[in-house]
Amino acid sequence: MTNRARAPRRPRVAFVLGGGGHNGAYEVGMLRALFEHDIKPNIIVGTSVGAMNGAAVAALPALKTVERLREVWLTLNEDQIFGGSILSGAANLVRTRTSLHSNKALRTMIEQLLPVTTFEQCKVPFHCVAASIERAAEHWFHTGPLIDAILASAAVPGVLPPVEIDGEHFVDGGIVNSIPISRAVELGAKEIYVLQVGRVETPLVPPKTPVQVALVAFEIARRHRFARDLATLPKGIVAHVLPSGEPQRPSLRQLNYRDFKEVAGRIDRAHRAASDYLSALPATAT
């Protein structure tokens, strides 16, 4: 038996990656800042595009994975993700009656990005959420095939088709849990780093078109749950909401799911803002 004092155990760290389509580029900059500050996860949870980014880091939690993610994001355009123009999307909607786009292009991209195909092969435990149509409930994937689970989590209603897994149909996890800090708490996290995509920082403005009405309604729903979960964190759990670096001005522009023009700028601004935030934290927090 030794008298040597034991080193204090670091708190169980979770990375929580929210959903937000093309705005997932912000998460790449935040991930780079976290790894540069030697902050590594014990758990990763993700929704929608956060499931894709999160799975890549869970498979290999290293700065070189973030660099690979950056390379992938910088080459993205709407054709690679959504497989064609608005006209082809309309044709797909006529054919399927449920979605503007096929998920084949997205599947191919995920297959090329990930070095693993199952949850069990990930080096860090990874969980992602989707919304079950039949049960009208959130469903968490954490075992078995990985790519179908990510596609289910990212299946934006009306944009991408529902994904069938074991006879059940799933759509975008953002509908039920867009920034799933509650899952990280359930899994035992004591220190949570929230990688959000800028929306919670952006003031909403009254909608002016029917499409904007739907978008604003969805934003209210997703922000309401996140705000409630953040405000009711159990005692002893700390959550760091990383900044995106974007000006906080009212806008509905970032809700356009086909806009990939600002990817490089989003990554770099989020990296600078997250780095500044992490550098300002007390030493015990990092």
Tab-separated table of C-alpha atoms in Angstrom:
chain	number	residue	atom	x	y	z
A	1	MET	CA	0.000	0.000	0.000
A	2	THR	CA	1.418	3.393	-0.968
A	3	ASN	CA	1.166	6.759	0.758
A	4	ARG	CA	1.524	8.575	-2.528
A	5	ALA	CA	-1.358	10.990	-3.054
A	6	ARG	CA	-3.577	10.029	-5.939
A	7	ALA	CA	-3.839	12.466	-8.810
A	8	PRO	CA	-7.261	14.095	-8.864
A	9	ARG	CA	-9.589	12.423	-11.351
A	10	ARG	CA	-10.640	14.633	-14.210
A	11	PRO	CA	-14.384	15.048	-14.592
A	12	ARG	CA	-16.143	12.954	-17.207
A	13	VAL	CA	-16.134	15.175	-20.302
A	14	ALA	CA	-18.807	15.174	-23.011
A	15	PHE	CA	-18.867	16.883	-26.386
A	16	VAL	CA	-22.449	17.692	-27.417
A	17	LEU	CA	-22.842	18.542	-31.104
A	18	GLY	CA	-26.119	20.124	-32.154
A	19	GLY	CA	-27.923	20.036	-35.480
A	20	GLY	CA	-28.076	22.751	-38.113
A	21	GLY	CA	-27.264	21.608	-41.650
A	22	HIS	CA	-24.593	23.672	-43.402
A	23	ASN	CA	-24.007	25.543	-40.134
A	24	GLY	CA	-22.297	22.387	-38.876
A	25	ALA	CA	-19.137	24.024	-40.224
A	26	TYR	CA	-19.003	26.032	-36.990
A	27	GLU	CA	-18.538	22.777	-35.086
A	28	VAL	CA	-15.360	22.020	-37.039
A	29	GLY	CA	-13.768	25.242	-35.818
A	30	MET	CA	-14.898	24.536	-32.256
A	31	LEU	CA	-13.492	21.000	-32.372
A	32	ARG	CA	-10.143	22.323	-33.507
A	33	ALA	CA	-10.078	24.762	-30.575
A	34	LEU	CA	-10.947	22.012	-28.090
A	35	PHE	CA	-8.194	19.670	-29.249
A	36	GLU	CA	-5.665	22.509	-29.383
A	37	HIS	CA	-6.500	23.185	-25.718
A	38	ASP	CA	-6.003	19.467	-24.969
A	39	ILE	CA	-9.667	18.975	-24.090
A	40	LYS	CA	-10.695	15.461	-25.069
A	41	PRO	CA	-14.061	13.738	-24.709
A	42	ASN	CA	-15.061	10.656	-22.748
A	43	ILE	CA	-18.503	10.724	-24.415
A	44	ILE	CA	-19.787	12.267	-27.650
A	45	VAL	CA	-23.457	12.834	-28.433
A	46	GLY	CA	-24.838	14.389	-31.592
A	47	THR	CA	-27.888	15.392	-33.549
A	48	SER	CA	-28.255	15.640	-37.337
A	49	VAL	CA	-25.101	17.225	-38.822
A	50	GLY	CA	-23.676	17.040	-35.303
A	51	ALA	CA	-24.050	13.272	-35.556
A	52	MET	CA	-21.847	13.239	-38.639
A	53	ASN	CA	-19.177	15.512	-37.159
A	54	GLY	CA	-19.399	13.740	-33.810
A	55	ALA	CA	-19.055	10.268	-35.304
A	56	ALA	CA	-15.871	11.272	-37.126
A	57	VAL	CA	-14.281	12.479	-33.879
A	58	ALA	CA	-15.572	9.484	-31.905
A	59	ALA	CA	-13.967	7.146	-34.444
A	60	LEU	CA	-10.585	8.834	-34.018
A	61	PRO	CA	-10.445	11.620	-31.396
A	62	ALA	CA	-7.465	13.565	-32.683
A	63	LEU	CA	-6.604	16.881	-34.290
A	64	LYS	CA	-5.902	15.123	-37.595
A	65	THR	CA	-9.566	14.070	-37.697
A	66	VAL	CA	-10.601	17.713	-37.351
A	67	GLU	CA	-8.266	18.604	-40.216
A	68	ARG	CA	-9.892	15.874	-42.298
A	69	LEU	CA	-13.326	17.243	-41.407
A	70	ARG	CA	-12.222	20.709	-42.465
A	71	GLU	CA	-11.019	19.380	-45.830
A	72	VAL	CA	-14.362	17.644	-46.397
A	73	TRP	CA	-16.383	20.704	-45.426
A	74	LEU	CA	-14.355	23.018	-47.664
A	75	THR	CA	-15.202	20.891	-50.709
A	76	LEU	CA	-18.927	20.663	-49.982
A	77	ASN	CA	-21.672	22.126	-52.133
A	78	GLU	CA	-25.385	21.497	-52.358
A	79	ASP	CA	-24.987	19.016	-55.228
A	80	GLN	CA	-22.681	16.777	-53.172
A	81	ILE	CA	-25.098	16.683	-50.247
A	82	PHE	CA	-28.477	16.995	-51.893
A	83	GLY	CA	-27.694	15.486	-55.267
A	84	GLY	CA	-28.685	18.146	-57.753
A	85	SER	CA	-30.543	21.355	-58.467
A	86	ILE	CA	-33.857	22.641	-57.183
A	87	LEU	CA	-35.453	21.306	-60.392
A	88	SER	CA	-34.098	17.816	-59.753
A	89	GLY	CA	-35.313	18.152	-56.195
A	90	ALA	CA	-38.789	18.937	-57.425
A	91	ALA	CA	-38.639	15.865	-59.663
A	92	ASN	CA	-37.599	13.732	-56.697
A	93	LEU	CA	-40.516	15.109	-54.686
A	94	VAL	CA	-42.929	14.143	-57.446
A	95	ARG	CA	-41.402	10.668	-57.568
A	96	THR	CA	-41.217	9.984	-53.823
A	97	ARG	CA	-43.981	12.327	-52.572
A	98	THR	CA	-42.045	12.761	-49.316
A	99	SER	CA	-38.644	14.408	-49.945
A	100	LEU	CA	-36.901	16.851	-52.244
A	101	HIS	CA	-33.680	14.869	-52.305
A	102	SER	CA	-32.323	11.346	-52.065
A	103	ASN	CA	-29.870	10.585	-49.253
A	104	LYS	CA	-27.548	8.625	-51.563
A	105	ALA	CA	-25.066	11.499	-51.964
A	106	LEU	CA	-24.957	12.058	-48.205
A	107	ARG	CA	-24.460	8.332	-47.574
A	108	THR	CA	-21.503	8.241	-49.970
A	109	MET	CA	-19.911	11.244	-48.283
A	110	ILE	CA	-20.290	9.722	-44.799
A	111	GLU	CA	-18.877	6.382	-45.979
A	112	GLN	CA	-15.812	8.174	-47.366
A	113	LEU	CA	-15.393	10.268	-44.212
A	114	LEU	CA	-15.659	7.595	-41.525
A	115	PRO	CA	-12.962	4.955	-40.949
A	116	VAL	CA	-15.481	2.756	-39.063
A	117	THR	CA	-18.907	1.309	-39.802
A	118	THR	CA	-20.264	0.432	-36.341
A	119	PHE	CA	-20.661	2.238	-33.018
A	120	GLU	CA	-18.579	-0.425	-31.325
A	121	GLN	CA	-15.557	0.456	-33.479
A	122	CYS	CA	-15.485	4.056	-32.242
A	123	LYS	CA	-12.665	4.869	-29.826
A	124	VAL	CA	-14.984	7.132	-27.779
A	125	PRO	CA	-18.560	6.073	-26.891
A	126	PHE	CA	-20.875	7.798	-29.348
A	127	HIS	CA	-24.651	8.308	-29.249
A	128	CYS	CA	-26.869	10.026	-31.833
A	129	VAL	CA	-30.571	10.782	-31.781
A	130	ALA	CA	-33.370	10.541	-34.337
A	131	ALA	CA	-37.117	11.005	-34.128
A	132	SER	CA	-39.216	7.846	-34.435
A	133	ILE	CA	-42.283	8.394	-36.586
A	134	GLU	CA	-44.219	5.399	-35.286
A	135	ARG	CA	-43.567	6.163	-31.608
A	136	ALA	CA	-43.486	9.968	-31.890
A	137	ALA	CA	-40.454	9.898	-29.606
A	138	GLU	CA	-36.712	10.422	-29.555
A	139	HIS	CA	-34.631	7.325	-30.187
A	140	TRP	CA	-30.962	7.001	-29.304
A	141	PHE	CA	-28.594	4.913	-31.398
A	142	HIS	CA	-25.386	3.707	-29.743
A	143	THR	CA	-24.818	0.151	-30.971
A	144	GLY	CA	-24.785	-1.587	-34.339
A	145	PRO	CA	-24.479	-0.042	-37.826
A	146	LEU	CA	-23.347	3.573	-37.692
A	147	ILE	CA	-24.052	5.076	-41.107
A	148	ASP	CA	-27.791	4.359	-41.203
A	149	ALA	CA	-28.100	5.850	-37.721
A	150	ILE	CA	-26.401	9.069	-38.848
A	151	LEU	CA	-28.612	9.245	-41.929
A	152	ALA	CA	-31.674	8.814	-39.697
A	153	SER	CA	-30.483	11.570	-37.368
A	154	ALA	CA	-29.954	13.893	-40.360
A	155	ALA	CA	-33.161	13.119	-42.279
A	156	VAL	CA	-34.609	16.648	-42.434
A	157	PRO	CA	-38.375	16.214	-43.044
A	158	GLY	CA	-39.341	17.072	-46.593
A	159	VAL	CA	-35.706	17.534	-47.624
A	160	LEU	CA	-34.295	14.027	-47.111
A	161	PRO	CA	-36.284	10.785	-46.881
A	162	PRO	CA	-37.097	9.022	-43.606
A	163	VAL	CA	-34.709	6.166	-42.837
A	164	GLU	CA	-36.096	2.724	-42.043
A	165	ILE	CA	-34.189	0.714	-39.426
A	166	ASP	CA	-35.539	-2.595	-38.132
A	167	GLY	CA	-39.023	-1.819	-39.462
A	168	GLU	CA	-39.206	1.613	-37.807
A	169	HIS	CA	-38.973	4.951	-39.626
A	170	PHE	CA	-36.858	7.848	-38.407
A	171	VAL	CA	-36.429	11.529	-39.246
A	172	ASP	CA	-34.160	14.350	-38.099
A	173	GLY	CA	-33.160	14.231	-34.427
A	174	GLY	CA	-33.384	18.014	-34.226
A	175	ILE	CA	-37.149	17.667	-34.011
A	176	VAL	CA	-36.925	15.999	-30.607
A	177	ASN	CA	-33.528	17.051	-29.196
A	178	SER	CA	-31.532	19.518	-31.242
A	179	ILE	CA	-28.728	20.144	-28.695
A	180	PRO	CA	-28.847	17.008	-26.546
A	181	ILE	CA	-27.137	18.032	-23.316
A	182	SER	CA	-29.721	15.989	-21.392
A	183	ARG	CA	-28.321	12.793	-22.921
A	184	ALA	CA	-24.804	13.731	-21.851
A	185	VAL	CA	-26.074	14.176	-18.291
A	186	GLU	CA	-27.797	10.773	-18.401
A	187	LEU	CA	-24.497	9.215	-19.499
A	188	GLY	CA	-22.661	10.607	-16.502
A	189	ALA	CA	-20.953	13.687	-17.914
A	190	LYS	CA	-19.784	16.238	-15.368
A	191	GLU	CA	-18.271	18.736	-17.775
A	192	ILE	CA	-20.102	19.402	-21.042
A	193	TYR	CA	-18.812	21.315	-24.048
A	194	VAL	CA	-21.723	22.396	-26.245
A	195	LEU	CA	-20.910	22.768	-29.929
A	196	GLN	CA	-23.889	24.676	-31.266
A	197	VAL	CA	-24.248	26.108	-34.746
A	198	GLY	CA	-24.917	29.768	-34.017
A	199	ARG	CA	-28.675	29.695	-34.007
A	200	VAL	CA	-29.107	30.025	-30.238
A	201	GLU	CA	-27.089	33.255	-30.444
A	202	THR	CA	-29.157	34.783	-33.249
A	203	PRO	CA	-32.253	36.802	-32.312
A	204	LEU	CA	-35.370	35.721	-34.179
A	205	VAL	CA	-37.465	38.168	-36.184
A	206	PRO	CA	-41.168	37.932	-37.106
A	207	PRO	CA	-41.636	35.823	-40.256
A	208	LYS	CA	-42.801	37.402	-43.504
A	209	THR	CA	-43.531	34.325	-45.636
A	210	PRO	CA	-45.220	30.955	-45.042
A	211	VAL	CA	-41.832	29.207	-45.235
A	212	GLN	CA	-40.404	31.552	-42.624
A	213	VAL	CA	-43.380	30.848	-40.363
A	214	ALA	CA	-42.460	27.153	-40.337
A	215	LEU	CA	-38.768	27.889	-39.811
A	216	VAL	CA	-39.398	30.258	-36.919
A	217	ALA	CA	-41.797	27.791	-35.269
A	218	PHE	CA	-39.130	25.079	-35.448
A	219	GLU	CA	-36.490	27.425	-34.056
A	220	ILE	CA	-38.682	28.332	-31.092
A	221	ALA	CA	-39.235	24.644	-30.324
A	222	ARG	CA	-35.545	23.699	-30.557
A	223	ARG	CA	-34.342	26.684	-28.524
A	224	HIS	CA	-36.983	26.238	-25.842
A	225	ARG	CA	-35.837	22.717	-24.984
A	226	PHE	CA	-32.163	23.665	-24.983
A	227	ALA	CA	-32.779	26.658	-22.718
A	228	ARG	CA	-34.792	24.508	-20.325
A	229	ASP	CA	-32.187	21.732	-20.239
A	230	LEU	CA	-29.400	24.251	-19.676
A	231	ALA	CA	-31.274	25.991	-16.867
A	232	THR	CA	-32.074	22.732	-15.067
A	233	LEU	CA	-28.648	21.061	-15.107
A	234	PRO	CA	-28.123	19.039	-11.930
A	235	LYS	CA	-25.802	20.460	-9.301
A	236	GLY	CA	-22.145	19.732	-9.953
A	237	ILE	CA	-22.444	19.625	-13.752
A	238	VAL	CA	-20.845	22.417	-15.769
A	239	ALA	CA	-21.799	23.269	-19.354
A	240	HIS	CA	-19.695	25.457	-21.643
A	241	VAL	CA	-21.637	26.786	-24.640
A	242	LEU	CA	-18.965	27.547	-27.206
A	243	PRO	CA	-19.490	30.725	-29.255
A	244	SER	CA	-19.743	30.686	-33.036
A	245	GLY	CA	-18.024	34.041	-33.506
A	246	GLU	CA	-20.874	35.404	-35.585
A	247	PRO	CA	-22.428	38.843	-34.962
A	248	GLN	CA	-25.636	38.520	-32.958
A	249	ARG	CA	-28.039	40.171	-35.366
A	250	PRO	CA	-31.572	39.129	-36.352
A	251	SER	CA	-31.508	36.964	-39.475
A	252	LEU	CA	-33.321	34.060	-41.074
A	253	ARG	CA	-30.672	33.634	-43.782
A	254	GLN	CA	-28.747	30.926	-41.983
A	255	LEU	CA	-31.845	28.695	-42.034
A	256	ASN	CA	-31.352	28.171	-45.809
A	257	TYR	CA	-30.226	24.538	-45.914
A	258	ARG	CA	-28.516	24.831	-49.335
A	259	ASP	CA	-26.119	27.673	-48.470
A	260	PHE	CA	-22.544	26.299	-48.374
A	261	LYS	CA	-20.827	29.504	-49.550
A	262	GLU	CA	-19.581	30.635	-46.139
A	263	VAL	CA	-18.098	27.366	-44.881
A	264	ALA	CA	-14.461	28.521	-44.610
A	265	GLY	CA	-15.432	31.719	-42.824
A	266	ARG	CA	-17.690	29.868	-40.382
A	267	ILE	CA	-14.960	27.392	-39.472
A	268	ASP	CA	-12.351	30.101	-38.926
A	269	ARG	CA	-14.598	32.461	-36.959
A	270	ALA	CA	-15.791	29.651	-34.688
A	271	HIS	CA	-12.208	28.521	-34.135
A	272	ARG	CA	-11.089	31.993	-33.059
A	273	ALA	CA	-14.119	32.593	-30.835
A	274	ALA	CA	-13.950	29.157	-29.185
A	275	SER	CA	-10.191	29.488	-28.660
A	276	ASP	CA	-10.643	32.849	-26.953
A	277	TYR	CA	-13.433	31.422	-24.790
A	278	LEU	CA	-11.408	28.370	-23.724
A	279	SER	CA	-8.292	30.433	-23.028
A	280	ALA	CA	-10.317	32.604	-20.646
A	281	LEU	CA	-11.585	29.665	-18.595
A	282	PRO	CA	-10.036	28.994	-15.169
A	283	ALA	CA	-7.314	26.340	-15.310
A	284	THR	CA	-9.481	23.892	-13.358
A	285	ALA	CA	-12.173	24.061	-16.070
A	286	THR	CA	-9.885	22.762	-18.809
